[in-house]
Amino acid sequence: MTDEDRPPVPQRLLAAATRLFADQGYDRTSVQEIVEAAGVTKGALYHYFGSKDDLLHEIYGRLLRLQQERLDAVAHRDAPVEERLRDAAADVVVTTIDNLDDALIFFRSMHQLSEEKQKQVRADRRRYHERFRALVEEGQRGGVFTDGTPADLVVDYHFGSVHHLSSWYRPGGPMSAQQVAGHLADLLLRALRP
């Protein structure tokens, strides 16, 4: 493979870090191992990311940005709220499964981020959850969903399931990502039906 055929350096660093963090853990992976796996120098890593902490932050950040963009697109569609919520609930499951290593790394290692980066991640996650909760509340106000369970609890219920996917879901297992997503989204909607 020529240099022209190789992915850009930042992508190679992220891919190497993701693989190593998932296999060995964040704290047991050295910067030297990352740069060797990516085929670059330490100088290149520090040029693009500044630190190992920045790599960890970006691994989760790219997943959250993808999910936020997709949620915003679903939420703004001209469709019944029940359909939009089901699609949003399924999408977060599929995108998490499609990026299972990123999710695993995050839930295993978020506490190792700097305090400033942890605050940023929590704020980004809160923004996502608030947008998701707004769909639940829209349906509750319109009488489409029961308001017997607070919207915050409904959101926590669904995301509790999503956050545990990396501990049990295995690609190639008995259910595809879409099947798992469909089941979890249906469970959520059943819990909200009046």
mmCIF file of N, CA, C and O in Angstrom, residues 21-122:
data_model
loop_
_atom_site.group_PDB
_atom_site.id
_atom_site.type_symbol
_atom_site.label_atom_id
_atom_site.label_comp_id
_atom_site.label_asym_id
_atom_site.label_seq_id
_atom_site.Cartn_x
_atom_site.Cartn_y
_atom_site.Cartn_z
ATOM 1 N N PHE A 21 -7.116 0.276 22.776
ATOM 2 C CA PHE A 21 -7.884 0.564 23.991
ATOM 3 C C PHE A 21 -8.945 -0.514 24.231
ATOM 4 O O PHE A 21 -9.201 -0.900 25.365
ATOM 5 N N ALA A 22 -9.584 -0.988 23.157
ATOM 6 C CA ALA A 22 -10.608 -2.033 23.304
ATOM 7 C C ALA A 22 -9.985 -3.351 23.743
ATOM 8 O O ALA A 22 -10.541 -4.062 24.577
ATOM 9 N N ASP A 23 -8.819 -3.685 23.187
ATOM 10 C CA ASP A 23 -8.175 -4.963 23.506
ATOM 11 C C ASP A 23 -7.466 -4.956 24.859
ATOM 12 O O ASP A 23 -7.551 -5.920 25.611
ATOM 13 N N GLN A 24 -6.752 -3.867 25.162
ATOM 14 C CA GLN A 24 -5.876 -3.837 26.333
ATOM 15 C C GLN A 24 -6.374 -2.943 27.448
ATOM 16 O O GLN A 24 -5.920 -3.072 28.587
ATOM 17 N N GLY A 25 -7.238 -1.997 27.106
ATOM 18 C CA GLY A 25 -7.649 -0.983 28.071
ATOM 19 C C GLY A 25 -6.847 0.285 27.863
ATOM 20 O O GLY A 25 -5.695 0.241 27.410
ATOM 21 N N TYR A 26 -7.462 1.390 28.175
ATOM 22 C CA TYR A 26 -6.833 2.700 27.991
ATOM 23 C C TYR A 26 -5.556 2.822 28.815
ATOM 24 O O TYR A 26 -4.510 3.220 28.320
ATOM 25 N N ASP A 27 -5.651 2.474 30.097
ATOM 26 C CA ASP A 27 -4.515 2.677 30.995
ATOM 27 C C ASP A 27 -3.349 1.746 30.711
ATOM 28 O O ASP A 27 -2.216 2.047 31.068
ATOM 29 N N ARG A 28 -3.593 0.613 30.051
ATOM 30 C CA ARG A 28 -2.520 -0.333 29.754
ATOM 31 C C ARG A 28 -1.957 -0.168 28.338
ATOM 32 O O ARG A 28 -1.158 -0.982 27.896
ATOM 33 N N THR A 29 -2.376 0.884 27.653
ATOM 34 C CA THR A 29 -1.889 1.142 26.296
ATOM 35 C C THR A 29 -0.965 2.358 26.329
ATOM 36 O O THR A 29 -1.357 3.417 26.824
ATOM 37 N N SER A 30 0.223 2.191 25.788
ATOM 38 C CA SER A 30 1.177 3.300 25.768
ATOM 39 C C SER A 30 1.060 4.095 24.469
ATOM 40 O O SER A 30 0.589 3.587 23.450
ATOM 41 N N VAL A 31 1.524 5.324 24.525
ATOM 42 C CA VAL A 31 1.573 6.155 23.328
ATOM 43 C C VAL A 31 2.454 5.481 22.280
ATOM 44 O O VAL A 31 2.133 5.478 21.083
ATOM 45 N N GLN A 32 3.547 4.869 22.726
ATOM 46 C CA GLN A 32 4.454 4.194 21.786
ATOM 47 C C GLN A 32 3.725 3.078 21.032
ATOM 48 O O GLN A 32 3.904 2.927 19.815
ATOM 49 N N GLU A 33 2.907 2.304 21.719
ATOM 50 C CA GLU A 33 2.157 1.236 21.052
ATOM 51 C C GLU A 33 1.197 1.805 20.007
ATOM 52 O O GLU A 33 1.021 1.237 18.935
ATOM 53 N N ILE A 34 0.576 2.906 20.336
ATOM 54 C CA ILE A 34 -0.378 3.533 19.405
ATOM 55 C C ILE A 34 0.333 3.994 18.143
ATOM 56 O O ILE A 34 -0.106 3.698 17.029
ATOM 57 N N VAL A 35 1.442 4.714 18.310
ATOM 58 C CA VAL A 35 2.124 5.241 17.123
ATOM 59 C C VAL A 35 2.726 4.121 16.284
ATOM 60 O O VAL A 35 2.721 4.193 15.049
ATOM 61 N N GLU A 36 3.218 3.067 16.927
ATOM 62 C CA GLU A 36 3.749 1.924 16.163
ATOM 63 C C GLU A 36 2.633 1.261 15.368
ATOM 64 O O GLU A 36 2.809 0.931 14.197
ATOM 65 N N ALA A 37 1.488 1.057 15.993
ATOM 66 C CA ALA A 37 0.364 0.418 15.296
ATOM 67 C C ALA A 37 -0.157 1.283 14.152
ATOM 68 O O ALA A 37 -0.610 0.767 13.129
ATOM 69 N N ALA A 38 -0.085 2.601 14.317
ATOM 70 C CA ALA A 38 -0.563 3.519 13.277
ATOM 71 C C ALA A 38 0.496 3.762 12.204
ATOM 72 O O ALA A 38 0.189 4.309 11.141
ATOM 73 N N GLY A 39 1.740 3.389 12.489
ATOM 74 C CA GLY A 39 2.812 3.610 11.536
ATOM 75 C C GLY A 39 3.211 5.065 11.423
ATOM 76 O O GLY A 39 3.535 5.546 10.334
ATOM 77 N N VAL A 40 3.178 5.788 12.553
ATOM 78 C CA VAL A 40 3.541 7.205 12.560
ATOM 79 C C VAL A 40 4.496 7.469 13.729
ATOM 80 O O VAL A 40 4.774 6.580 14.524
ATOM 81 N N THR A 41 4.943 8.697 13.841
ATOM 82 C CA THR A 41 5.829 9.085 14.935
ATOM 83 C C THR A 41 5.019 9.667 16.087
ATOM 84 O O THR A 41 3.859 10.057 15.922
ATOM 85 N N LYS A 42 5.679 9.752 17.250
ATOM 86 C CA LYS A 42 5.026 10.407 18.392
ATOM 87 C C LYS A 42 4.719 11.861 18.057
ATOM 88 O O LYS A 42 3.701 12.403 18.468
ATOM 89 N N GLY A 43 5.603 12.476 17.295
ATOM 90 C CA GLY A 43 5.382 13.863 16.891
ATOM 91 C C GLY A 43 4.080 14.032 16.125
ATOM 92 O O GLY A 43 3.370 15.025 16.296
ATOM 93 N N ALA A 44 3.752 13.042 15.283
ATOM 94 C CA ALA A 44 2.498 13.099 14.517
ATOM 95 C C ALA A 44 1.298 13.003 15.454
ATOM 96 O O ALA A 44 0.318 13.738 15.304
ATOM 97 N N LEU A 45 1.380 12.118 16.432
ATOM 98 C CA LEU A 45 0.267 12.004 17.386
ATOM 99 C C LEU A 45 0.061 13.330 18.113
ATOM 100 O O LEU A 45 -1.061 13.833 18.189
ATOM 101 N N TYR A 46 1.163 13.902 18.611
ATOM 102 C CA TYR A 46 1.032 15.137 19.379
ATOM 103 C C TYR A 46 0.626 16.322 18.496
ATOM 104 O O TYR A 46 -0.002 17.257 18.966
ATOM 105 N N HIS A 47 0.949 16.238 17.227
ATOM 106 C CA HIS A 47 0.521 17.287 16.302
ATOM 107 C C HIS A 47 -0.998 17.279 16.121
ATOM 108 O O HIS A 47 -1.642 18.318 16.127
ATOM 109 N N TYR A 48 -1.563 16.081 15.966
ATOM 110 C CA TYR A 48 -3.002 15.975 15.696
ATOM 111 C C TYR A 48 -3.858 15.916 16.958
ATOM 112 O O TYR A 48 -4.994 16.380 16.953
ATOM 113 N N PHE A 49 -3.350 15.319 18.015
ATOM 114 C CA PHE A 49 -4.200 15.100 19.188
ATOM 115 C C PHE A 49 -3.685 15.708 20.480
ATOM 116 O O PHE A 49 -4.455 15.932 21.396
ATOM 117 N N GLY A 50 -2.419 15.942 20.607
ATOM 118 C CA GLY A 50 -1.896 16.574 21.807
ATOM 119 C C GLY A 50 -1.611 15.609 22.936
ATOM 120 O O GLY A 50 -0.645 15.778 23.662
ATOM 121 N N SER A 51 -2.445 14.584 23.104
ATOM 122 C CA SER A 51 -2.244 13.636 24.199
ATOM 123 C C SER A 51 -3.076 12.375 23.962
ATOM 124 O O SER A 51 -3.971 12.350 23.125
ATOM 125 N N LYS A 52 -2.773 11.370 24.753
ATOM 126 C CA LYS A 52 -3.564 10.131 24.731
ATOM 127 C C LYS A 52 -4.991 10.421 25.200
ATOM 128 O O LYS A 52 -5.955 9.861 24.693
ATOM 129 N N ASP A 53 -5.112 11.328 26.148
ATOM 130 C CA ASP A 53 -6.407 11.770 26.660
ATOM 131 C C ASP A 53 -7.263 12.353 25.521
ATOM 132 O O ASP A 53 -8.458 12.086 25.428
ATOM 133 N N ASP A 54 -6.634 13.127 24.651
ATOM 134 C CA ASP A 54 -7.353 13.699 23.503
ATOM 135 C C ASP A 54 -7.847 12.610 22.559
ATOM 136 O O ASP A 54 -8.936 12.730 21.983
ATOM 137 N N LEU A 55 -7.064 11.551 22.389
ATOM 138 C CA LEU A 55 -7.507 10.421 21.555
ATOM 139 C C LEU A 55 -8.746 9.766 22.160
ATOM 140 O O LEU A 55 -9.722 9.493 21.454
ATOM 141 N N LEU A 56 -8.713 9.512 23.451
ATOM 142 C CA LEU A 56 -9.854 8.902 24.132
ATOM 143 C C LEU A 56 -11.093 9.785 23.992
ATOM 144 O O LEU A 56 -12.188 9.294 23.674
ATOM 145 N N HIS A 57 -10.913 11.070 24.175
ATOM 146 C CA HIS A 57 -12.024 12.013 24.059
ATOM 147 C C HIS A 57 -12.604 11.991 22.641
ATOM 148 O O HIS A 57 -13.825 11.999 22.462
ATOM 149 N N GLU A 58 -11.754 11.944 21.642
ATOM 150 C CA GLU A 58 -12.225 11.945 20.251
ATOM 151 C C GLU A 58 -12.921 10.641 19.877
ATOM 152 O O GLU A 58 -13.878 10.646 19.109
ATOM 153 N N ILE A 59 -12.467 9.524 20.423
ATOM 154 C CA ILE A 59 -13.103 8.235 20.114
ATOM 155 C C ILE A 59 -14.579 8.287 20.498
ATOM 156 O O ILE A 59 -15.449 7.887 19.735
ATOM 157 N N TYR A 60 -14.869 8.783 21.683
ATOM 158 C CA TYR A 60 -16.267 8.879 22.073
ATOM 159 C C TYR A 60 -16.961 10.038 21.378
ATOM 160 O O TYR A 60 -18.115 9.923 20.978
ATOM 161 N N GLY A 61 -16.254 11.133 21.198
ATOM 162 C CA GLY A 61 -16.844 12.316 20.573
ATOM 163 C C GLY A 61 -17.364 12.041 19.178
ATOM 164 O O GLY A 61 -18.440 12.521 18.801
ATOM 165 N N ARG A 62 -16.637 11.252 18.409
ATOM 166 C CA ARG A 62 -17.092 10.987 17.033
ATOM 167 C C ARG A 62 -18.384 10.183 17.034
ATOM 168 O O ARG A 62 -19.254 10.396 16.196
ATOM 169 N N LEU A 63 -18.538 9.257 17.981
ATOM 170 C CA LEU A 63 -19.783 8.486 18.076
ATOM 171 C C LEU A 63 -20.930 9.389 18.511
ATOM 172 O O LEU A 63 -22.015 9.358 17.926
ATOM 173 N N LEU A 64 -20.703 10.202 19.504
ATOM 174 C CA LEU A 64 -21.767 11.072 19.998
ATOM 175 C C LEU A 64 -22.184 12.095 18.943
ATOM 176 O O LEU A 64 -23.366 12.388 18.790
ATOM 177 N N ARG A 65 -21.220 12.639 18.186
ATOM 178 C CA ARG A 65 -21.561 13.587 17.114
ATOM 179 C C ARG A 65 -22.421 12.914 16.050
ATOM 180 O O ARG A 65 -23.407 13.489 15.586
ATOM 181 N N LEU A 66 -22.063 11.692 15.674
ATOM 182 C CA LEU A 66 -22.853 10.939 14.695
ATOM 183 C C LEU A 66 -24.272 10.734 15.216
ATOM 184 O O LEU A 66 -25.259 10.986 14.515
ATOM 185 N N GLN A 67 -24.396 10.294 16.453
ATOM 186 C CA GLN A 67 -25.715 10.026 17.021
ATOM 187 C C GLN A 67 -26.536 11.309 17.149
ATOM 188 O O GLN A 67 -27.741 11.301 16.899
ATOM 189 N N GLN A 68 -25.896 12.417 17.521
ATOM 190 C CA GLN A 68 -26.613 13.682 17.651
ATOM 191 C C GLN A 68 -27.138 14.143 16.293
ATOM 192 O O GLN A 68 -28.284 14.573 16.179
ATOM 193 N N GLU A 69 -26.315 14.050 15.259
ATOM 194 C CA GLU A 69 -26.745 14.450 13.915
ATOM 195 C C GLU A 69 -27.939 13.613 13.463
ATOM 196 O O GLU A 69 -28.904 14.131 12.903
ATOM 197 N N ARG A 70 -27.855 12.324 13.707
ATOM 198 C CA ARG A 70 -28.938 11.439 13.273
ATOM 199 C C ARG A 70 -30.216 11.675 14.078
ATOM 200 O O ARG A 70 -31.312 11.668 13.535
ATOM 201 N N LEU A 71 -30.082 11.906 15.388
ATOM 202 C CA LEU A 71 -31.251 12.205 16.222
ATOM 203 C C LEU A 71 -31.906 13.506 15.768
ATOM 204 O O LEU A 71 -33.134 13.580 15.653
ATOM 205 N N ASP A 72 -31.098 14.519 15.507
ATOM 206 C CA ASP A 72 -31.654 15.796 15.055
ATOM 207 C C ASP A 72 -32.429 15.617 13.753
ATOM 208 O O ASP A 72 -33.521 16.170 13.592
ATOM 209 N N ALA A 73 -31.884 14.823 12.841
ATOM 210 C CA ALA A 73 -32.560 14.597 11.559
ATOM 211 C C ALA A 73 -33.894 13.873 11.767
ATOM 212 O O ALA A 73 -34.916 14.241 11.180
ATOM 213 N N VAL A 74 -33.901 12.865 12.627
ATOM 214 C CA VAL A 74 -35.131 12.112 12.899
ATOM 215 C C VAL A 74 -36.153 13.005 13.601
ATOM 216 O O VAL A 74 -37.328 13.035 13.248
ATOM 217 N N ALA A 75 -35.706 13.758 14.594
ATOM 218 C CA ALA A 75 -36.615 14.581 15.389
ATOM 219 C C ALA A 75 -37.285 15.672 14.557
ATOM 220 O O ALA A 75 -38.425 16.039 14.835
ATOM 221 N N HIS A 76 -36.609 16.154 13.532
ATOM 222 C CA HIS A 76 -37.151 17.240 12.718
ATOM 223 C C HIS A 76 -37.988 16.766 11.532
ATOM 224 O O HIS A 76 -38.517 17.590 10.792
ATOM 225 N N ARG A 77 -38.088 15.473 11.361
ATOM 226 C CA ARG A 77 -38.906 14.968 10.247
ATOM 227 C C ARG A 77 -40.375 15.298 10.450
ATOM 228 O O ARG A 77 -40.848 15.433 11.576
ATOM 229 N N ASP A 78 -41.081 15.368 9.357
ATOM 230 C CA ASP A 78 -42.529 15.582 9.415
ATOM 231 C C ASP A 78 -43.191 14.209 9.445
ATOM 232 O O ASP A 78 -43.554 13.657 8.412
ATOM 233 N N ALA A 79 -43.258 13.643 10.641
ATOM 234 C CA ALA A 79 -43.840 12.309 10.826
ATOM 235 C C ALA A 79 -44.459 12.272 12.222
ATOM 236 O O ALA A 79 -44.116 13.088 13.077
ATOM 237 N N PRO A 80 -45.367 11.325 12.461
ATOM 238 C CA PRO A 80 -45.952 11.209 13.800
ATOM 239 C C PRO A 80 -44.867 10.996 14.856
ATOM 240 O O PRO A 80 -43.853 10.348 14.593
ATOM 241 N N VAL A 81 -45.093 11.530 16.059
ATOM 242 C CA VAL A 81 -44.090 11.468 17.107
ATOM 243 C C VAL A 81 -43.762 10.017 17.472
ATOM 244 O O VAL A 81 -42.600 9.698 17.782
ATOM 245 N N GLU A 82 -44.731 9.125 17.429
ATOM 246 C CA GLU A 82 -44.461 7.726 17.756
ATOM 247 C C GLU A 82 -43.444 7.126 16.783
ATOM 248 O O GLU A 82 -42.527 6.409 17.183
ATOM 249 N N GLU A 83 -43.582 7.458 15.503
ATOM 250 C CA GLU A 83 -42.642 6.959 14.488
ATOM 251 C C GLU A 83 -41.254 7.566 14.693
ATOM 252 O O GLU A 83 -40.235 6.879 14.610
ATOM 253 N N ARG A 84 -41.208 8.859 14.969
ATOM 254 C CA ARG A 84 -39.915 9.522 15.173
ATOM 255 C C ARG A 84 -39.209 8.975 16.412
ATOM 256 O O ARG A 84 -38.000 8.738 16.392
ATOM 257 N N LEU A 85 -39.956 8.760 17.504
ATOM 258 C CA LEU A 85 -39.331 8.231 18.713
ATOM 259 C C LEU A 85 -38.837 6.807 18.483
ATOM 260 O O LEU A 85 -37.727 6.458 18.894
ATOM 261 N N ARG A 86 -39.635 5.990 17.810
ATOM 262 C CA ARG A 86 -39.194 4.616 17.544
ATOM 263 C C ARG A 86 -37.929 4.616 16.701
ATOM 264 O O ARG A 86 -36.973 3.881 16.985
ATOM 265 N N ASP A 87 -37.903 5.452 15.663
ATOM 266 C CA ASP A 87 -36.719 5.524 14.801
ATOM 267 C C ASP A 87 -35.497 6.021 15.577
ATOM 268 O O ASP A 87 -34.390 5.505 15.400
ATOM 269 N N ALA A 88 -35.689 7.010 16.443
ATOM 270 C CA ALA A 88 -34.581 7.523 17.249
ATOM 271 C C ALA A 88 -34.089 6.462 18.229
ATOM 272 O O ALA A 88 -32.879 6.277 18.407
ATOM 273 N N ALA A 89 -35.025 5.751 18.861
ATOM 274 C CA ALA A 89 -34.656 4.710 19.827
ATOM 275 C C ALA A 89 -33.907 3.574 19.146
ATOM 276 O O ALA A 89 -32.937 3.038 19.696
ATOM 277 N N ALA A 90 -34.330 3.207 17.947
ATOM 278 C CA ALA A 90 -33.644 2.143 17.211
ATOM 279 C C ALA A 90 -32.290 2.612 16.702
ATOM 280 O O ALA A 90 -31.298 1.871 16.745
ATOM 281 N N ASP A 91 -32.232 3.849 16.229
ATOM 282 C CA ASP A 91 -30.978 4.359 15.659
ATOM 283 C C ASP A 91 -29.850 4.391 16.680
ATOM 284 O O ASP A 91 -28.716 4.031 16.363
ATOM 285 N N VAL A 92 -30.123 4.801 17.899
ATOM 286 C CA VAL A 92 -29.052 4.867 18.896
ATOM 287 C C VAL A 92 -28.533 3.462 19.212
ATOM 288 O O VAL A 92 -27.347 3.279 19.486
ATOM 289 N N VAL A 93 -29.386 2.462 19.108
ATOM 290 C CA VAL A 93 -28.941 1.083 19.323
ATOM 291 C C VAL A 93 -28.051 0.636 18.159
ATOM 292 O O VAL A 93 -26.955 0.105 18.363
ATOM 293 N N VAL A 94 -28.502 0.869 16.931
ATOM 294 C CA VAL A 94 -27.729 0.447 15.761
ATOM 295 C C VAL A 94 -26.381 1.161 15.705
ATOM 296 O O VAL A 94 -25.343 0.523 15.484
ATOM 297 N N THR A 95 -26.376 2.469 15.919
ATOM 298 C CA THR A 95 -25.099 3.192 15.842
ATOM 299 C C THR A 95 -24.158 2.791 16.980
ATOM 300 O O THR A 95 -22.937 2.781 16.795
ATOM 301 N N THR A 96 -24.696 2.445 18.128
ATOM 302 C CA THR A 96 -23.845 1.958 19.220
ATOM 303 C C THR A 96 -23.254 0.603 18.854
ATOM 304 O O THR A 96 -22.053 0.376 19.039
ATOM 305 N N ILE A 97 -24.074 -0.294 18.321
ATOM 306 C CA ILE A 97 -23.564 -1.615 17.930
ATOM 307 C C ILE A 97 -22.558 -1.483 16.790
ATOM 308 O O ILE A 97 -21.521 -2.162 16.785
ATOM 309 N N ASP A 98 -22.842 -0.601 15.843
ATOM 310 C CA ASP A 98 -21.910 -0.398 14.727
ATOM 311 C C ASP A 98 -20.573 0.170 15.188
ATOM 312 O O ASP A 98 -19.576 0.079 14.474
ATOM 313 N N ASN A 99 -20.559 0.775 16.361
ATOM 314 C CA ASN A 99 -19.343 1.374 16.927
ATOM 315 C C ASN A 99 -19.103 0.815 18.329
ATOM 316 O O ASN A 99 -18.784 1.548 19.270
ATOM 317 N N LEU A 100 -19.242 -0.496 18.447
ATOM 318 C CA LEU A 100 -19.212 -1.156 19.753
ATOM 319 C C LEU A 100 -17.902 -0.930 20.508
ATOM 320 O O LEU A 100 -17.914 -0.724 21.723
ATOM 321 N N ASP A 101 -16.770 -0.943 19.797
ATOM 322 C CA ASP A 101 -15.505 -0.704 20.480
ATOM 323 C C ASP A 101 -15.467 0.699 21.077
ATOM 324 O O ASP A 101 -14.992 0.891 22.194
ATOM 325 N N ASP A 102 -15.971 1.687 20.329
ATOM 326 C CA ASP A 102 -15.996 3.058 20.841
ATOM 327 C C ASP A 102 -16.822 3.133 22.126
ATOM 328 O O ASP A 102 -16.419 3.766 23.099
ATOM 329 N N ALA A 103 -17.983 2.487 22.112
ATOM 330 C CA ALA A 103 -18.854 2.503 23.293
ATOM 331 C C ALA A 103 -18.196 1.767 24.462
ATOM 332 O O ALA A 103 -18.227 2.249 25.605
ATOM 333 N N LEU A 104 -17.602 0.619 24.187
ATOM 334 C CA LEU A 104 -16.927 -0.157 25.231
ATOM 335 C C LEU A 104 -15.813 0.666 25.865
ATOM 336 O O LEU A 104 -15.698 0.750 27.088
ATOM 337 N N ILE A 105 -15.001 1.288 25.031
ATOM 338 C CA ILE A 105 -13.892 2.108 25.524
ATOM 339 C C ILE A 105 -14.426 3.240 26.388
ATOM 340 O O ILE A 105 -13.915 3.512 27.479
ATOM 341 N N PHE A 106 -15.465 3.886 25.922
ATOM 342 C CA PHE A 106 -15.995 5.013 26.663
ATOM 343 C C PHE A 106 -16.484 4.587 28.044
ATOM 344 O O PHE A 106 -16.110 5.188 29.059
ATOM 345 N N PHE A 107 -17.316 3.581 28.110
ATOM 346 C CA PHE A 107 -17.896 3.209 29.401
ATOM 347 C C PHE A 107 -16.861 2.615 30.342
ATOM 348 O O PHE A 107 -17.001 2.705 31.559
ATOM 349 N N ARG A 108 -15.803 2.040 29.781
ATOM 350 C CA ARG A 108 -14.738 1.504 30.612
ATOM 351 C C ARG A 108 -13.763 2.593 31.069
ATOM 352 O O ARG A 108 -13.138 2.446 32.113
ATOM 353 N N SER A 109 -13.619 3.650 30.270
ATOM 354 C CA SER A 109 -12.504 4.570 30.497
ATOM 355 C C SER A 109 -12.873 6.040 30.685
ATOM 356 O O SER A 109 -11.980 6.857 30.879
ATOM 357 N N MET A 110 -14.149 6.393 30.627
ATOM 358 C CA MET A 110 -14.503 7.812 30.731
ATOM 359 C C MET A 110 -13.923 8.461 31.984
ATOM 360 O O MET A 110 -13.475 9.601 31.959
ATOM 361 N N HIS A 111 -13.901 7.717 33.072
ATOM 362 C CA HIS A 111 -13.400 8.267 34.338
ATOM 363 C C HIS A 111 -11.918 8.638 34.271
ATOM 364 O O HIS A 111 -11.415 9.347 35.121
ATOM 365 N N GLN A 112 -11.232 8.184 33.208
ATOM 366 C CA GLN A 112 -9.812 8.489 33.073
ATOM 367 C C GLN A 112 -9.557 9.754 32.254
ATOM 368 O O GLN A 112 -8.418 10.188 32.136
ATOM 369 N N LEU A 113 -10.618 10.324 31.703
ATOM 370 C CA LEU A 113 -10.471 11.606 31.017
ATOM 371 C C LEU A 113 -10.167 12.693 32.037
ATOM 372 O O LEU A 113 -10.537 12.575 33.211
ATOM 373 N N SER A 114 -9.555 13.772 31.582
ATOM 374 C CA SER A 114 -9.342 14.915 32.465
ATOM 375 C C SER A 114 -10.709 15.427 32.928
ATOM 376 O O SER A 114 -11.726 15.207 32.265
ATOM 377 N N GLU A 115 -10.719 16.127 34.053
ATOM 378 C CA GLU A 115 -11.981 16.633 34.595
ATOM 379 C C GLU A 115 -12.695 17.544 33.594
ATOM 380 O O GLU A 115 -13.907 17.475 33.424
ATOM 381 N N GLU A 116 -11.920 18.376 32.902
ATOM 382 C CA GLU A 116 -12.504 19.286 31.911
ATOM 383 C C GLU A 116 -13.174 18.519 30.773
ATOM 384 O O GLU A 116 -14.290 18.839 30.360
ATOM 385 N N LYS A 117 -12.521 17.490 30.289
ATOM 386 C CA LYS A 117 -13.089 16.697 29.198
ATOM 387 C C LYS A 117 -14.295 15.888 29.673
ATOM 388 O O LYS A 117 -15.248 15.695 28.932
ATOM 389 N N GLN A 118 -14.261 15.413 30.924
ATOM 390 C CA GLN A 118 -15.423 14.707 31.465
ATOM 391 C C GLN A 118 -16.634 15.631 31.501
ATOM 392 O O GLN A 118 -17.743 15.211 31.158
ATOM 393 N N LYS A 119 -16.436 16.883 31.908
ATOM 394 C CA LYS A 119 -17.543 17.842 31.935
ATOM 395 C C LYS A 119 -18.091 18.067 30.532
ATOM 396 O O LYS A 119 -19.309 18.138 30.340
ATOM 397 N N GLN A 120 -17.208 18.181 29.555
ATOM 398 C CA GLN A 120 -17.640 18.388 28.177
ATOM 399 C C GLN A 120 -18.450 17.196 27.672
ATOM 400 O O GLN A 120 -19.494 17.362 27.046
ATOM 401 N N VAL A 121 -17.971 15.992 27.950
ATOM 402 C CA VAL A 121 -18.676 14.782 27.520
ATOM 403 C C VAL A 121 -20.049 14.711 28.180
ATOM 404 O O VAL A 121 -21.052 14.422 27.527
ATOM 405 N N ARG A 122 -20.104 14.996 29.465
ATOM 406 C CA ARG A 122 -21.406 14.961 30.167
ATOM 407 C C ARG A 122 -22.369 15.982 29.571
ATOM 408 O O ARG A 122 -23.557 15.707 29.403
#
